[in-house]
Coordinates of N, CA and C and ligand atoms in Angstrom, one line a residue:
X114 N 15.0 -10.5 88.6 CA 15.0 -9.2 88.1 C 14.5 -9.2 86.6
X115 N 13.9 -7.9 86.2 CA 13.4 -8.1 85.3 C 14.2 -7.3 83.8
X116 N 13.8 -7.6 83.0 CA 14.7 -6.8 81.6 C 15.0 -5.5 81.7
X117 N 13.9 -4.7 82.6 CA 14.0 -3.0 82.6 C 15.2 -2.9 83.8
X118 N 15.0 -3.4 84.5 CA 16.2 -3.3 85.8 C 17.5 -3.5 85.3
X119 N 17.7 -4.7 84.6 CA 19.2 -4.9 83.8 C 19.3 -4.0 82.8
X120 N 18.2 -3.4 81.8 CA 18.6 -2.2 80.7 C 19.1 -1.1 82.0
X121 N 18.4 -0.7 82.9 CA 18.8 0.4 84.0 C 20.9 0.2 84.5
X122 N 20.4 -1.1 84.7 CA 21.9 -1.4 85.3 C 23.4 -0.8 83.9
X123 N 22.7 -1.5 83.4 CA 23.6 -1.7 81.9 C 23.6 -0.5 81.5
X124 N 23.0 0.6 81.3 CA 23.1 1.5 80.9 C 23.7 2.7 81.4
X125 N 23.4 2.4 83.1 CA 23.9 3.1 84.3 C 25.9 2.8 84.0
X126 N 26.0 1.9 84.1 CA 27.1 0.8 83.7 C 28.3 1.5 82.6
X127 N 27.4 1.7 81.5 CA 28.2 2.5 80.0 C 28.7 3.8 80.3
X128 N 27.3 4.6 80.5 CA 27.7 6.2 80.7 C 28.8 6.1 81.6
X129 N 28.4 5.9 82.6 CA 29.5 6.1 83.4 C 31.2 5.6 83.2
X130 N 31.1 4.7 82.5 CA 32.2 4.4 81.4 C 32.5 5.6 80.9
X131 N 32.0 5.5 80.1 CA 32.0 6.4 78.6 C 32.3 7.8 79.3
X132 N 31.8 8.3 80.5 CA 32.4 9.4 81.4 C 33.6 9.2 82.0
X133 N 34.1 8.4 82.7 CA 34.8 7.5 83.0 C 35.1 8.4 84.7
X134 N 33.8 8.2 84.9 CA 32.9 8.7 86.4 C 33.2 7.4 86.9
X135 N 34.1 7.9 88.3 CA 34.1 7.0 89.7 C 32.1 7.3 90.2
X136 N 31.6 5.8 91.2 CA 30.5 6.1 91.9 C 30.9 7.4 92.6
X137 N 31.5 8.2 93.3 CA 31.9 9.1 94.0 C 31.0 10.4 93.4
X138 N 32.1 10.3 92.0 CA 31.9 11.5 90.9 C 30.4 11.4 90.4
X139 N 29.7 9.9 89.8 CA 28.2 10.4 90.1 C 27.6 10.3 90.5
X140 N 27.9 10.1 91.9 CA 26.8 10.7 93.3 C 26.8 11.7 93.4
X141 N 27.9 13.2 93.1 CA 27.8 14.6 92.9 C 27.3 14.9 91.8
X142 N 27.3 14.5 90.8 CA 26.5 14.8 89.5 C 25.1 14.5 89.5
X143 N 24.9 13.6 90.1 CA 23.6 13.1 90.2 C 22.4 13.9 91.2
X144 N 23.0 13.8 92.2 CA 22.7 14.1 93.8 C 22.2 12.3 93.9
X145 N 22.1 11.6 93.7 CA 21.6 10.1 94.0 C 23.1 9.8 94.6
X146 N 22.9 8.9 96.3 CA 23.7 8.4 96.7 C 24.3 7.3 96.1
X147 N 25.7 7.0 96.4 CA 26.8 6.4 96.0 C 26.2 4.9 96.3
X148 N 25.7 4.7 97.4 CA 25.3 3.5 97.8 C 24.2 3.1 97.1
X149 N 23.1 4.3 96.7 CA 22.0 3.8 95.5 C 22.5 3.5 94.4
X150 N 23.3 4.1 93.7 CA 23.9 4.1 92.3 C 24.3 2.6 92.2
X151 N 25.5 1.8 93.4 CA 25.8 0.4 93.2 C 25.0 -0.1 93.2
X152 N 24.1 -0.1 94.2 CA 22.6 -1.3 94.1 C 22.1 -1.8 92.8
X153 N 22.0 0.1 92.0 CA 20.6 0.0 90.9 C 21.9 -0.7 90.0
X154 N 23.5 -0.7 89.6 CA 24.2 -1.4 89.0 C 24.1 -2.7 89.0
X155 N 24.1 -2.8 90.5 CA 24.2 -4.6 90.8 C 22.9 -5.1 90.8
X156 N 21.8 -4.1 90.3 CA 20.5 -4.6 89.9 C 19.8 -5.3 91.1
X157 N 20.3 -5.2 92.3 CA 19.7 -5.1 93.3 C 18.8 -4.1 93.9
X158 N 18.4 -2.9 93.4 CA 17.8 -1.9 93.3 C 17.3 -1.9 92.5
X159 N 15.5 -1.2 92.6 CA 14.7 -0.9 91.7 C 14.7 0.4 91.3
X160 N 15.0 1.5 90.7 CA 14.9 3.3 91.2 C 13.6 3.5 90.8
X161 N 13.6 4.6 91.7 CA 12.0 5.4 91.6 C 12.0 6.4 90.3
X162 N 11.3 6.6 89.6 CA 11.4 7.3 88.1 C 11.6 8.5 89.0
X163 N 11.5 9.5 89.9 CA 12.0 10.4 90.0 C 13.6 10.2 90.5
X164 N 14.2 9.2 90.9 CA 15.4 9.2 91.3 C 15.9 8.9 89.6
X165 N 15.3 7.7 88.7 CA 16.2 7.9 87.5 C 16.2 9.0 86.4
X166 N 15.4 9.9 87.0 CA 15.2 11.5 86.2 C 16.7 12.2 87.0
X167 N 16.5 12.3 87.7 CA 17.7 12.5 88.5 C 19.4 11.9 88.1
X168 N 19.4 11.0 87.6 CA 20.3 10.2 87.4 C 20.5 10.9 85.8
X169 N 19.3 11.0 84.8 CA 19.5 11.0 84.0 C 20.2 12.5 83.7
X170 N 19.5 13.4 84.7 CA 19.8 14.6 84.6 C 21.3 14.8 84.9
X171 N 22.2 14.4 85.5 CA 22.9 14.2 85.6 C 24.4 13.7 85.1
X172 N 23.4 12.8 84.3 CA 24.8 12.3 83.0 C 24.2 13.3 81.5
X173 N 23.3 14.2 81.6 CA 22.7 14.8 80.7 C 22.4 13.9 79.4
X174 N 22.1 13.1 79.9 CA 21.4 11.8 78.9 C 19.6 11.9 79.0
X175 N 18.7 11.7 77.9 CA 17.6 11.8 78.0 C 16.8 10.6 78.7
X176 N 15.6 10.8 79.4 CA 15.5 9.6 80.0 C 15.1 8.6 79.4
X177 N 14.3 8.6 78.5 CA 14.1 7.3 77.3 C 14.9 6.5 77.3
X178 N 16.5 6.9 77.4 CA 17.9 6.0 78.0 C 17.5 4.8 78.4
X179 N 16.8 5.4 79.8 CA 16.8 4.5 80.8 C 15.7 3.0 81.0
X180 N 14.9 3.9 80.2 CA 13.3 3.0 79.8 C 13.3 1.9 78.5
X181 N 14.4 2.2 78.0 CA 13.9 1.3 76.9 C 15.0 1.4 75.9
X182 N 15.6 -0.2 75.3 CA 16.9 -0.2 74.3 C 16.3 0.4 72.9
X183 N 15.3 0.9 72.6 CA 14.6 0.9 71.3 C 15.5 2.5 71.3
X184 N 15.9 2.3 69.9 CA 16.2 3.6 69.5 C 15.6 4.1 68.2
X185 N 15.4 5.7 68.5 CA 14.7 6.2 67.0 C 15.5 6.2 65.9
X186 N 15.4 5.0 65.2 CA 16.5 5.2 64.2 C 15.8 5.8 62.7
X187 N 14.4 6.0 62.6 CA 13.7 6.0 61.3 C 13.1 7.6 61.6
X188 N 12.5 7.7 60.6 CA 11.7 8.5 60.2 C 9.8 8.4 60.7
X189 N 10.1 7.6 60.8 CA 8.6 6.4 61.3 C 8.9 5.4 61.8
X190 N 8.4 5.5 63.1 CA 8.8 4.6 64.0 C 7.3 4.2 64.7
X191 N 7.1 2.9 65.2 CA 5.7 2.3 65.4 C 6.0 2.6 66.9
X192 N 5.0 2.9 67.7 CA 5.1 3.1 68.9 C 5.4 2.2 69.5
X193 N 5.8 2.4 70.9 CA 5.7 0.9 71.7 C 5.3 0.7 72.9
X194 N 4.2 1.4 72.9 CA 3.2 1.4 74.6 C 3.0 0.3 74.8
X195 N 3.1 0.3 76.5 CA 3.3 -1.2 77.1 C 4.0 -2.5 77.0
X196 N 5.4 -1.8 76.5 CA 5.7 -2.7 76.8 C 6.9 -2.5 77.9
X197 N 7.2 -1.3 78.7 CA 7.5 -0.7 79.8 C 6.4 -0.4 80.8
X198 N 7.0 -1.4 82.3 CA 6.0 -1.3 83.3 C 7.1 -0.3 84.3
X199 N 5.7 -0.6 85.3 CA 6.6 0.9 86.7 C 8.0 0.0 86.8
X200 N 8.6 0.3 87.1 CA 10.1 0.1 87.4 C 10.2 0.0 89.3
X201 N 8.7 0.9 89.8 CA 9.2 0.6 91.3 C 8.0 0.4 91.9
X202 N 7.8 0.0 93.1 CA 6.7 -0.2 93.7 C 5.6 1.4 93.9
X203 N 6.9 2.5 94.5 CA 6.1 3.5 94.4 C 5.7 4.1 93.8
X204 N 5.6 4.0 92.1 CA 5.3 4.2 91.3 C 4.2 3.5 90.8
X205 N 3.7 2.8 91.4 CA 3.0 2.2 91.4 C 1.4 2.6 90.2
X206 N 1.0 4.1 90.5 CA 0.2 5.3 90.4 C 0.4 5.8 88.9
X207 N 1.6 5.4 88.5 CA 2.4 6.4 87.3 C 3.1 5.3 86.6
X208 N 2.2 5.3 85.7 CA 3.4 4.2 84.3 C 3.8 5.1 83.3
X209 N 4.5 4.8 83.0 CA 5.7 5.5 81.8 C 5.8 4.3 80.4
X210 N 5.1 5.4 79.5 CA 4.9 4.2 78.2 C 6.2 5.1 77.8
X211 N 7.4 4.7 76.7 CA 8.2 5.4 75.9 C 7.3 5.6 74.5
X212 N 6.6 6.2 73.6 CA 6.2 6.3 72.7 C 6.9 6.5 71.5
X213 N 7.9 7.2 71.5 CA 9.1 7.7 70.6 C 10.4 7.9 71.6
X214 N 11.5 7.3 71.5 CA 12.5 7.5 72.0 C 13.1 8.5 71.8
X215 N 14.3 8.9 72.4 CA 14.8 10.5 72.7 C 15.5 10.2 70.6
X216 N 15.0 11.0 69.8 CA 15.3 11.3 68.6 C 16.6 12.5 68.7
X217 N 17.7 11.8 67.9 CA 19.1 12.9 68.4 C 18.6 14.0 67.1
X218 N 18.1 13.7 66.0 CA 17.9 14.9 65.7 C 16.9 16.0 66.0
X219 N 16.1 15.6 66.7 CA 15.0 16.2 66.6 C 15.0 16.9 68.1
X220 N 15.9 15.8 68.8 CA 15.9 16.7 70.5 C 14.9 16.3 71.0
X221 N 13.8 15.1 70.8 CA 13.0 15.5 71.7 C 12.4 13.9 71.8
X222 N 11.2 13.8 73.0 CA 11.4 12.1 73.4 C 9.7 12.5 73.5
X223 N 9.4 11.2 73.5 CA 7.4 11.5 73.3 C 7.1 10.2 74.2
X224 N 6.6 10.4 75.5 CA 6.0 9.6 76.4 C 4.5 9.6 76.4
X225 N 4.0 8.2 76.8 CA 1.9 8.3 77.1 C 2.3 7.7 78.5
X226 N 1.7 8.7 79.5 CA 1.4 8.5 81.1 C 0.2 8.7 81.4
X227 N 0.1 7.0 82.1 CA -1.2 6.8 82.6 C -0.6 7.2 84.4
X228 N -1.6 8.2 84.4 CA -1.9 8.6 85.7 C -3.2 8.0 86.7
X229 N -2.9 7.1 87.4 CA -4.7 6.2 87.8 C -4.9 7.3 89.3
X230 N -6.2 6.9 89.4 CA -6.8 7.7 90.4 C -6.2 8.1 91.5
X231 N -5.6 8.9 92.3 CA -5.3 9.8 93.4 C -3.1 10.1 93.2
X232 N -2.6 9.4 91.4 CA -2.2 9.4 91.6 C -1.4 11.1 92.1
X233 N -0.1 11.2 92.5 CA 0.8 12.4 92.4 C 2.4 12.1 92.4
X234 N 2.7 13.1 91.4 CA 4.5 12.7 91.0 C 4.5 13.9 90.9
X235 N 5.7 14.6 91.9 CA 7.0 15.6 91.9 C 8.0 15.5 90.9
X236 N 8.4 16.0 90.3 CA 9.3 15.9 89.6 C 10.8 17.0 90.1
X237 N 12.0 16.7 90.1 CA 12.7 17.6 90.4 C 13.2 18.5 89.4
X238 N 13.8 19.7 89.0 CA 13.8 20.7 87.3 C 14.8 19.4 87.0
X239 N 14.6 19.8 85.3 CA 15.6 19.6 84.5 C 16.6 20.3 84.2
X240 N 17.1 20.1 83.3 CA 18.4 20.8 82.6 C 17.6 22.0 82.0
X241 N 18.8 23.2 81.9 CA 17.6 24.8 81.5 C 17.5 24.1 80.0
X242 N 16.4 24.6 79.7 CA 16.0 24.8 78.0 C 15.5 23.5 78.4
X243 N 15.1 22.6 78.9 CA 14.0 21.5 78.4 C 13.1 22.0 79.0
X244 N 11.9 21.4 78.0 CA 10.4 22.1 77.4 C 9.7 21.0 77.8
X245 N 8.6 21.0 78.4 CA 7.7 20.0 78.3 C 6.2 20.2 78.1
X246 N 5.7 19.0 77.2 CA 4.3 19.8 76.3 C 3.2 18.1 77.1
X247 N 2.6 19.1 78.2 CA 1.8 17.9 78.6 C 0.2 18.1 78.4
X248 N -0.3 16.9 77.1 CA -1.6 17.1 76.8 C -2.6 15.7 76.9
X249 N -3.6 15.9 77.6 CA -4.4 15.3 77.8 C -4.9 14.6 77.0
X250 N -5.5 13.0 76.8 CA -5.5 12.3 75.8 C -6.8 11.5 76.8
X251 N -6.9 11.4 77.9 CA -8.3 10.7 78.4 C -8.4 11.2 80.0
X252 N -9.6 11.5 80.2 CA -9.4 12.1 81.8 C -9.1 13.4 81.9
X253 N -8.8 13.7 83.1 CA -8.9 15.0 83.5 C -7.4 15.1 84.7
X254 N -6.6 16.2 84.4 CA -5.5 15.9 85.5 C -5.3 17.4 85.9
X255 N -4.2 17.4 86.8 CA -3.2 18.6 87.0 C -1.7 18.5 86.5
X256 N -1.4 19.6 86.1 CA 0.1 20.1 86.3 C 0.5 20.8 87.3
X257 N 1.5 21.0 87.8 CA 2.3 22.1 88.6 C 2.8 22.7 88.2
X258 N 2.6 24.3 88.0 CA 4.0 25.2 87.2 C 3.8 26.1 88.1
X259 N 5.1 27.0 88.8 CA 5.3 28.5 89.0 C 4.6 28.1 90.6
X260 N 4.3 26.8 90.8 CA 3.7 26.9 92.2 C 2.0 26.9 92.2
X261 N 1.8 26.7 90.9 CA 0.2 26.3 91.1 C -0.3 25.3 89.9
X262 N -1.4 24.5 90.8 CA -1.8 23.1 90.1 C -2.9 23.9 88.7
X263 N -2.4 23.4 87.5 CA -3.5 24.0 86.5 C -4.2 22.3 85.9
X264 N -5.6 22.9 86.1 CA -6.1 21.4 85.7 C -6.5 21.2 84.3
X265 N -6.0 20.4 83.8 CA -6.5 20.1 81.8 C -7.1 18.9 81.7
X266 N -7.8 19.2 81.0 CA -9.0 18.1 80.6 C -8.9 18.0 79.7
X267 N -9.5 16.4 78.4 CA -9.5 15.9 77.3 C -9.6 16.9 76.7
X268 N -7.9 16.6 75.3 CA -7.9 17.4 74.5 C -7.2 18.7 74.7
X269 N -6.9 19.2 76.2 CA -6.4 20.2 76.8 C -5.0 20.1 76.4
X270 N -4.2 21.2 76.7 CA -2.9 21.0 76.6 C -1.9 21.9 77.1
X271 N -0.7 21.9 77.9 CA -0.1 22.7 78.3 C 1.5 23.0 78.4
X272 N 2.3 24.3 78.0 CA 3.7 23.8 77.6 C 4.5 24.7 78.8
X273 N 5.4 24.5 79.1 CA 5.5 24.6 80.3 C 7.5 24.5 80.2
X274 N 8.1 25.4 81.1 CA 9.9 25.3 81.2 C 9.5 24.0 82.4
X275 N 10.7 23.0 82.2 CA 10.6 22.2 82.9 C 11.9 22.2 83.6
X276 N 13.0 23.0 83.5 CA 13.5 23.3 84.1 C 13.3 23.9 85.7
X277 N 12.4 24.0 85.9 CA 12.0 24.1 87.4 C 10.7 23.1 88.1
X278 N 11.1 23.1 89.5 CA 10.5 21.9 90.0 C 8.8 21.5 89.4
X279 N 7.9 20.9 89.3 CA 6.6 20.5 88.8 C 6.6 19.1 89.2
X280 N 5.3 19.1 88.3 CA 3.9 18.1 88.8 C 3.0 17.6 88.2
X281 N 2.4 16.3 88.5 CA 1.2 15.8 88.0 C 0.5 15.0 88.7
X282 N -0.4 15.6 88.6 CA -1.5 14.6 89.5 C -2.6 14.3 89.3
X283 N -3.5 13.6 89.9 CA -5.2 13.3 89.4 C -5.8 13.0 90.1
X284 N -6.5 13.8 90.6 CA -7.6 13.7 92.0 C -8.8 13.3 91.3
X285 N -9.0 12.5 89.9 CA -10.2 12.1 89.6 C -10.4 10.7 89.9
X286 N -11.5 10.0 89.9 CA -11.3 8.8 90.8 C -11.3 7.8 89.2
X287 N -11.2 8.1 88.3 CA -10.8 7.4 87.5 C -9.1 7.8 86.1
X288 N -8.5 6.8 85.7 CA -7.3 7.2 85.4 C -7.6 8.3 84.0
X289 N -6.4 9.2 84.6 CA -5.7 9.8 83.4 C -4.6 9.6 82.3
X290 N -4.9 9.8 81.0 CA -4.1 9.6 80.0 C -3.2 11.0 79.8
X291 N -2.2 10.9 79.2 CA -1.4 12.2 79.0 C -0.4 11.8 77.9
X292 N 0.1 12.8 76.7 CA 1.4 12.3 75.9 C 2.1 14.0 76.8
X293 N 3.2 13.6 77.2 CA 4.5 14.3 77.4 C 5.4 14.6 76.4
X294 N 5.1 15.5 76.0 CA 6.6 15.6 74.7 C 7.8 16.5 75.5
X295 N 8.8 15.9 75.6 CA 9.6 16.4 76.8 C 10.9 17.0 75.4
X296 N 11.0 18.0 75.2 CA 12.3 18.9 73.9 C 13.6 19.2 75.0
X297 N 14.6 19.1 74.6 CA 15.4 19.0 75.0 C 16.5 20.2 74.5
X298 N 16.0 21.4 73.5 CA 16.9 21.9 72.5 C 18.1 21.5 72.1
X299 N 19.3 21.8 71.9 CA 20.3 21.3 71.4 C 21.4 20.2 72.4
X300 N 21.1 20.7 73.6 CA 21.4 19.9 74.1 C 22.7 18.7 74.5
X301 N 22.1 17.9 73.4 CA 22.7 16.7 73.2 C 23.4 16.3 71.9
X302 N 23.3 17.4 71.3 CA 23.8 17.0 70.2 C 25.5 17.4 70.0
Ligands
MN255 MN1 9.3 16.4 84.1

């Protein structure tokens, strides 16, 4: 197993502590079954980034959580693309760079997603009031909102309630770049 699987475990591990949530209690918070939840603990499980969006949503923790021990503790902080890979096979399509970790004051977490050719990712909503600001940085992609694919191209950009179900995709035969600024409003604080 690899470092991201054990940060997943371990982290899965605390909250739930720190809630002091039976597996029971967060298979209902979650909607992720009770029998996935021990696997991804016992790190015999890999989760699908839409199942740990799910998880995350759940314990109302941001998902940068789950991706990466780096926390924004500065004012300036050096990015850290690549050094988080897909987490699951079927993800294959969709890597998740953390670029800025979920910042508790600011509310808000800053991803670069490389989307490669045909990939497609559903997302399930978030928590109400989270915002997501998805702008194109190389290539050409879609979003999902309200039920329809809007396509943005380099330098395009689009902000969107992400509290309801959405999407990304790339029907171009070469990969898409994207930064996600995912706001959280107060939230968590
Ligand atoms: Mn989303």
């Amino acid at each position: 197993m690899t470092d991201i699987y054990k940060h997943i475990s371990q982290t899965l591990k605390a909250l739930r502590k720190e809630r002091g949530w039976s597996l029971d209690r967060a298979a209902q918070e979650t909607g992720v079954s009770k029998a996935m939840l021990g696997q991804i603990e016992r790190e015999e499980s890999s989760p699908t980034i839409a199942t740990l969006w799910k998880i995350a949503g759940g314990f109302n923790a941001p998902f940068s959580t789950f991706i990466t021990d780096l926390r924004a503790d500065a004012a300036v902080s050096i990015h850290s693309s690549g050094k988080t890979k897909a987490v699951h096979p079927a993800d294959a399509k969709l890597k998740v760079f953390p670029l800025f970790p979920y910042d508790e004051t600011l509310h808000l977490e800053i991803f670069l997603i490389e989307l490669l050719a045909g990939c497609e990712h559903m997302s399930s909503p978030h928590k109400p009031g989270v915002i997501e600001h998805v702008i194109v940085v190389l290539g050409s992609m879609e979003v999902l909102v309200d039920g329809t694919w809007k396509t943005l191209h380099q330098g395009e950009g689009l902000r969107f309630s992400a509290s309801q179900p959405h999407g990304y995709r790339n029907r171009t035969e070469d990969v898409a770049v994207i930064h996600d600024i995912i706001h959280y409003g107060s939230m968590y604080s």
